[in-house]
Short mmCIF file of C-alpha atoms in Angstrom, two decimals:
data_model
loop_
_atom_site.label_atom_id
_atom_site.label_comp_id
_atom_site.label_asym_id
_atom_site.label_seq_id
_atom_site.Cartn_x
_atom_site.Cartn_y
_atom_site.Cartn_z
CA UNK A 1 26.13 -40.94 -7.04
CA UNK A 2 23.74 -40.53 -4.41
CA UNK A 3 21.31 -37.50 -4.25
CA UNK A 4 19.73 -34.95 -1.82
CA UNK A 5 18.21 -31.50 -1.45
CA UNK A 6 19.87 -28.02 -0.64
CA UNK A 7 18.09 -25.34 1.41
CA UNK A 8 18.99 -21.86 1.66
CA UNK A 9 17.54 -20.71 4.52
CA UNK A 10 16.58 -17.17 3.73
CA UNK A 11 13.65 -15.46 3.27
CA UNK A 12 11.16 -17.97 2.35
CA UNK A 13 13.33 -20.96 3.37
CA UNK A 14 14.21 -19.16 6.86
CA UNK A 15 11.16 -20.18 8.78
CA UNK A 16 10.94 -24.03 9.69
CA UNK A 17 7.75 -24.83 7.49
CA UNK A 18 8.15 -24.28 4.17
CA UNK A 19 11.72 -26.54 4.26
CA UNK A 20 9.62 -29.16 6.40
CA UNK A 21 7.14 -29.33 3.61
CA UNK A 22 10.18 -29.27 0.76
CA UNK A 23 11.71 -32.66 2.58
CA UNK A 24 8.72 -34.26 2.97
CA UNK A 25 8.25 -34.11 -0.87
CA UNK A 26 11.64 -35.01 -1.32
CA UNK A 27 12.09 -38.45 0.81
CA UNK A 28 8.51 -39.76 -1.41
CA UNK A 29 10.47 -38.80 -4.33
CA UNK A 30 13.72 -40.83 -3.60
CA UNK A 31 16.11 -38.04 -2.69
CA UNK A 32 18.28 -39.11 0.28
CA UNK A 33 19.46 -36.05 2.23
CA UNK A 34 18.78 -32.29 3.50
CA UNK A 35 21.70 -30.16 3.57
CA UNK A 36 21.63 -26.43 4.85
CA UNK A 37 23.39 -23.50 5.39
CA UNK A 38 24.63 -22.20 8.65
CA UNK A 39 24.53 -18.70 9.09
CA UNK A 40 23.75 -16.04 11.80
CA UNK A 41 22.59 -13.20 9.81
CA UNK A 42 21.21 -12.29 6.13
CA UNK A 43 19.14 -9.41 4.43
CA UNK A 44 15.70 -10.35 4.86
CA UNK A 45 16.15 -13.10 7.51
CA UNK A 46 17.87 -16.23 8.46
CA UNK A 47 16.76 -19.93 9.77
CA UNK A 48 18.42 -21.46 12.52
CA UNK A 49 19.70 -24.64 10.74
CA UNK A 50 19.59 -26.57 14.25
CA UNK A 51 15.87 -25.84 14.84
CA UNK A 52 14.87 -26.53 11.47
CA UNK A 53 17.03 -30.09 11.22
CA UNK A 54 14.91 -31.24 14.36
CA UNK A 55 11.87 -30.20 12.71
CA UNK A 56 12.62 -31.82 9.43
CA UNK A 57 13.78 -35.33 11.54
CA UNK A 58 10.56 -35.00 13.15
CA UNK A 59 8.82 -35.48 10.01
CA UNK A 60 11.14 -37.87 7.56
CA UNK A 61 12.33 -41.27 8.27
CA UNK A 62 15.00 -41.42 6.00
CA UNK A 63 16.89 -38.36 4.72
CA UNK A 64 20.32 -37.33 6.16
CA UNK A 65 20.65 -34.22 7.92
CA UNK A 66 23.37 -32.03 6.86
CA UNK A 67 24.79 -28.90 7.37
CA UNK A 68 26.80 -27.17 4.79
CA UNK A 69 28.33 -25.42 6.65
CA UNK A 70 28.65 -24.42 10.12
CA UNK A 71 31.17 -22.04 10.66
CA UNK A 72 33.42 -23.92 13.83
CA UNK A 73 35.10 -21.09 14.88
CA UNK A 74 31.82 -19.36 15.44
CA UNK A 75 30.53 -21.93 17.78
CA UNK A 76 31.80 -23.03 21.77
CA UNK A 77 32.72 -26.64 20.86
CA UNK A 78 31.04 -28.12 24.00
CA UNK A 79 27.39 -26.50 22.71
CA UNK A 80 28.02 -27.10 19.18
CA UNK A 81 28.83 -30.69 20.29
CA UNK A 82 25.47 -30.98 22.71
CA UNK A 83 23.23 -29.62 19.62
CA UNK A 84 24.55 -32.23 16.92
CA UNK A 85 24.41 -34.70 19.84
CA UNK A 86 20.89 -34.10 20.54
CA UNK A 87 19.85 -34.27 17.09
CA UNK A 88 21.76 -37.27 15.91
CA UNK A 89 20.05 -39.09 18.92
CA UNK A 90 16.71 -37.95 17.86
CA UNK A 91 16.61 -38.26 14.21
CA UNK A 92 18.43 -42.39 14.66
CA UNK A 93 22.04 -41.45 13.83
CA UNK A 94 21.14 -39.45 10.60
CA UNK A 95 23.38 -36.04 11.10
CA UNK A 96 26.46 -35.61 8.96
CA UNK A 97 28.14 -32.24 10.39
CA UNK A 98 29.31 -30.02 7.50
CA UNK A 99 31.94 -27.75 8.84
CA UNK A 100 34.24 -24.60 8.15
CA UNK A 101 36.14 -21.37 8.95
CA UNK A 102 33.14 -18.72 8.32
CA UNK A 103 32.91 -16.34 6.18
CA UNK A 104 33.78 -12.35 6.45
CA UNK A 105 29.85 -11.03 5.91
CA UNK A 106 28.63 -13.24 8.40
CA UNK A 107 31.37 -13.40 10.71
CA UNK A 108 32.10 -9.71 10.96
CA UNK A 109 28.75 -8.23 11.62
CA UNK A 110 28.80 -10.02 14.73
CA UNK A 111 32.94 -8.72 15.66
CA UNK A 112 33.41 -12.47 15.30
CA UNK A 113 36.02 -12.18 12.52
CA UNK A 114 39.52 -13.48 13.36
CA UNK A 115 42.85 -13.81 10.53
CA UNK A 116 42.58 -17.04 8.52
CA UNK A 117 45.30 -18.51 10.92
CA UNK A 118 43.58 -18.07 13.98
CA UNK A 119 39.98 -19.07 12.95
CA UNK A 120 41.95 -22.49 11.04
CA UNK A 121 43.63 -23.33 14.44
CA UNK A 122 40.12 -22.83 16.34
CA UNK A 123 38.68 -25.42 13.38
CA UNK A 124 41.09 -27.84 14.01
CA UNK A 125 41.32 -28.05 17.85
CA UNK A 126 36.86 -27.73 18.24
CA UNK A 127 37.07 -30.58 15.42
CA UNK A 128 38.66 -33.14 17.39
CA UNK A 129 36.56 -31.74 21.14
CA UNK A 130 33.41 -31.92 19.55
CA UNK A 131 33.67 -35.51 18.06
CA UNK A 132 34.82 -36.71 20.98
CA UNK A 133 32.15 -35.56 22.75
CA UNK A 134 29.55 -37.12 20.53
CA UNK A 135 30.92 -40.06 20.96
CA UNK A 136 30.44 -40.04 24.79
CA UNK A 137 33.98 -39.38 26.02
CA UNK A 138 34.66 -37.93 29.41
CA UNK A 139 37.09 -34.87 28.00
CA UNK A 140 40.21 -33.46 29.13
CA UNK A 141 41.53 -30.74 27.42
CA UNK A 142 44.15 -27.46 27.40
CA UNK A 143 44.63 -25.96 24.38
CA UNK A 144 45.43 -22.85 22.24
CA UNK A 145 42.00 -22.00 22.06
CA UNK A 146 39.71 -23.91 24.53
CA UNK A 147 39.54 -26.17 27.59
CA UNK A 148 37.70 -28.95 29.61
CA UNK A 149 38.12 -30.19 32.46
CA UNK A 150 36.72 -33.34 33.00
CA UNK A 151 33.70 -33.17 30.98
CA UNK A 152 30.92 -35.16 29.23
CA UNK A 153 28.17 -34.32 26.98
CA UNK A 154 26.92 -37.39 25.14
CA UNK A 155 25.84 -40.29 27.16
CA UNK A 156 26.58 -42.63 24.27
CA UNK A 157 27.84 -42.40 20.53
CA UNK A 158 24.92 -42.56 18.11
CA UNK A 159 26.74 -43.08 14.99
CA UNK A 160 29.76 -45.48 14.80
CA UNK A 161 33.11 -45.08 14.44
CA UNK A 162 31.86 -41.32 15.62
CA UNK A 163 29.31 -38.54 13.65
CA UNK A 164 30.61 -38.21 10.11
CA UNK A 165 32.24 -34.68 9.14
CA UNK A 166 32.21 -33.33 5.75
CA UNK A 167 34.68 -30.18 5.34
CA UNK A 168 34.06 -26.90 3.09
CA UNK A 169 36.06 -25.24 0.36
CA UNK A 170 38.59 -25.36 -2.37
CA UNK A 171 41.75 -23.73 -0.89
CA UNK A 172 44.69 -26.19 -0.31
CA UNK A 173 44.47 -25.99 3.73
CA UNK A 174 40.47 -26.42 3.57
CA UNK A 175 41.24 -29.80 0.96
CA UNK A 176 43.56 -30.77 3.81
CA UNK A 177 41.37 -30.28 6.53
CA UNK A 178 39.04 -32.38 4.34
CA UNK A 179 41.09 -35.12 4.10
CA UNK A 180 41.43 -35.96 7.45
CA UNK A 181 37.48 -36.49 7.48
CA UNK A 182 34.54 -38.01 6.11
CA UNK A 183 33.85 -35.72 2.86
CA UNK A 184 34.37 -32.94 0.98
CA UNK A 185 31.98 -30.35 0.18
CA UNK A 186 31.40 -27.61 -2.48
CA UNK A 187 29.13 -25.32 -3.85
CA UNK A 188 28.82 -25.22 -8.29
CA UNK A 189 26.82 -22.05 -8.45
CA UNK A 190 26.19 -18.07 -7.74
CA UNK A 191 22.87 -16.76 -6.45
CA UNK A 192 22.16 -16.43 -10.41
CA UNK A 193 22.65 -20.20 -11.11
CA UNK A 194 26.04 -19.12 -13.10
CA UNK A 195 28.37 -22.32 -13.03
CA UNK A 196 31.09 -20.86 -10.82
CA UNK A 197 33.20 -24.20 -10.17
CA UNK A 198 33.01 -26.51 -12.92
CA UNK A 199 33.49 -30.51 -12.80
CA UNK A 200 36.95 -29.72 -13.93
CA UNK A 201 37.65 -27.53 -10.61
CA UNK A 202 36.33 -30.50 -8.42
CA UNK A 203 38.34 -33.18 -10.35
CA UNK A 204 41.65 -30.92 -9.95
CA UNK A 205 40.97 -30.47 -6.25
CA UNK A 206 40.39 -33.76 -5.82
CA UNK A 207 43.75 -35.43 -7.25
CA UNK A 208 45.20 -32.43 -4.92
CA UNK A 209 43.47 -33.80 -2.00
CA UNK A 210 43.97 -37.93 -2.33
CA UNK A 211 47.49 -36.95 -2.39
CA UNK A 212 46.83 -36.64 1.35
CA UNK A 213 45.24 -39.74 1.34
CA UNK A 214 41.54 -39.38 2.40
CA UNK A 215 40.42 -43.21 3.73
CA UNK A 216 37.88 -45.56 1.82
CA UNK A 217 34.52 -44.52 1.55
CA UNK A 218 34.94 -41.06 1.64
CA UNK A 219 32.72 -38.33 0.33
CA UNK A 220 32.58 -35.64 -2.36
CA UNK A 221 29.29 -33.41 -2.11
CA UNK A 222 28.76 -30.85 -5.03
CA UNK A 223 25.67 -28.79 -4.96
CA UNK A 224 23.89 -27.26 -8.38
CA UNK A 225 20.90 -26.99 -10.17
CA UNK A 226 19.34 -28.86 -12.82
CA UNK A 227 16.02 -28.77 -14.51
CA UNK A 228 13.71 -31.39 -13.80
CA UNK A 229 13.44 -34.30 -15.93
CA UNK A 230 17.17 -33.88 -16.94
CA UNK A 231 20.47 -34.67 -15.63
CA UNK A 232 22.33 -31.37 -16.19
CA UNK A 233 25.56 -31.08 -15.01
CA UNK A 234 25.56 -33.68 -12.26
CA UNK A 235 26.67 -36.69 -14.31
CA UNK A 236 30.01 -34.69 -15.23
CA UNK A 237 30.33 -34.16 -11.79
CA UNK A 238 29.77 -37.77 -10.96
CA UNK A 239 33.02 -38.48 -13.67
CA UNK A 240 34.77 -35.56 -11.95
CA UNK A 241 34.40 -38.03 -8.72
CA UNK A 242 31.76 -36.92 -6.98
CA UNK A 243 29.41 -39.09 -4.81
CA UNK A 244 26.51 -36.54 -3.86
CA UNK A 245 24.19 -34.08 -5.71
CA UNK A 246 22.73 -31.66 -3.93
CA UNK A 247 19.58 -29.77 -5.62
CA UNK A 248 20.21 -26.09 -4.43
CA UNK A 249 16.56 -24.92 -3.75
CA UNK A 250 16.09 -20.84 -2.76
CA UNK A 251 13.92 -18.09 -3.33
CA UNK A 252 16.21 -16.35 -6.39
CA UNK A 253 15.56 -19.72 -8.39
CA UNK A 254 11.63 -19.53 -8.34
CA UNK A 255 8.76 -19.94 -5.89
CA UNK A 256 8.42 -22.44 -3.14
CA UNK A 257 5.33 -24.09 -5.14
CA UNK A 258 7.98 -24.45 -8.19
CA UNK A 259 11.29 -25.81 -5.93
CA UNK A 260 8.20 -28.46 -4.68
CA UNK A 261 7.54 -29.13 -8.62
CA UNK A 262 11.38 -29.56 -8.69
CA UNK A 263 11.55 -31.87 -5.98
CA UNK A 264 9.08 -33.78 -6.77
CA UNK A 265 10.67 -34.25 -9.99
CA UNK A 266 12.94 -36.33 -8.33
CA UNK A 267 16.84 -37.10 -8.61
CA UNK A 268 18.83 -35.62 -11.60
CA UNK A 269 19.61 -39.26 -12.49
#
């Protein structure tokens, strides 16, 4: 089990700083990753995860930057592609891109919102463009949903074989998706810290998953809470088959000065 933070960018947590300041406390106290959310709108504000991952690579050396998730059909795959690009370059080939259809809230306030279907087929075809891309491919493309002509983004890969991709949710066609890729990642917890999908849900996902055959090496990512100075949950989740924690830090759990005290706490080992 490996083990990083979780920022919800909102209130608080939506302005660069205060997240800055919450990863620099976590890489002295061994944690090994930032993950945050992706979204375009929220009562009382939102961070843009792209601007605040450049900002937290600026200051950390280690952690890997993560986001959980960004919403692909929301995104133009040859921008989304040039902003992880950019970033992986910068921050030494540390970006894992965290991916998935959207949600309604977000997605609908903006007349973004297409069926399930539609916004799956968009995932699946930007997937494939904007990995490519990263890795410095000159791209030729007609499809449902998007097109290039001869195009190149990336000068060179960063990462190798290509940028990890970690995929979002629990129903069958998301575990899928998932198992195509790099990881698989899911959230525990409601905004109250109510258990909402125990180790039990991630183990029975996952035997539904391998039967698609994920490849060797691949990831399971569960974020939670747990009180500092005790494991909590996350060694069930580790038997359940997970290989990340993720500390999920917002402003409905306490203050910022008591998510530092809980970073600096270190890993839930």
């Amino acid at each position: 089990m490996r083990y990083g933070i979780e920022v919800v960018p909102l209130g608080t947590y939506a302005e660069p700083g205060p997240v800055v300041e919450l990863t620099v406390a976590a890489e002295a106290a061994g944690w090994e990753a930032l993950a945050i959310w992706d979204h375009a709108h929220f009562w009382g504000g939102v961070g843009d995860p792209w601007v605040t991952l450049t900002a937290v690579a600026a200051a950390t050396s280690r952690l890997r930057l993560i986001t959980t998730v960004s919403p692909l059909p929301r995104y133009a795959p040859h921008l989304l592609a040039r902003s992880v690009h950019a970033l992986d370059a910068f921050s030494g080939g540390r970006v894992t891109l965290g991916v998935g259809l959207g949600v309604e809230f977000d997605l609908g306030a903006f007349g973004e919102l297409q069926d399930g279907r539609t916004r799956a087929s968009m995932a699946d075809e930007a997937l494939d463009l904007v990995t490519r891309w990263c890795n410095g491919e000159i791209v030729t493309h007609t499809g449902r949903h998007y097109t290039s002509t001869g195009t190149q983004i990336a000068s060179r890969p960063t990462q190798s074989p290509r940028v990890p991709v970690w995929v979002g949710g629990s129903s069958h066609p998301a575990l899928r998706r998932a198992a195509r890729w790099d990881g698989w990642v899911i959230g525990s917890i409601d905004e109250a810290q109510n258990v909402t999908f125990p180790p039990e849900n991630v183990a029975n996902d996952l035997a539904y998953l391998r039967s698609f055959g994920p490849h060797e090496g691949f990831d399971v990512a569960v974020s939670g809470v747990t009180p500092g100075g005790s494991p909590g949950l996350a060694p069930a989740y580790a038997d359940a088959g997970a290989t990340w924690w993720f500390e999920s830090l917002f402003g409905l759990r306490g203050t910022h000065e008591e998510m530092l005290e809980r970073v600096a706490a270190g890993p839930p080992r």
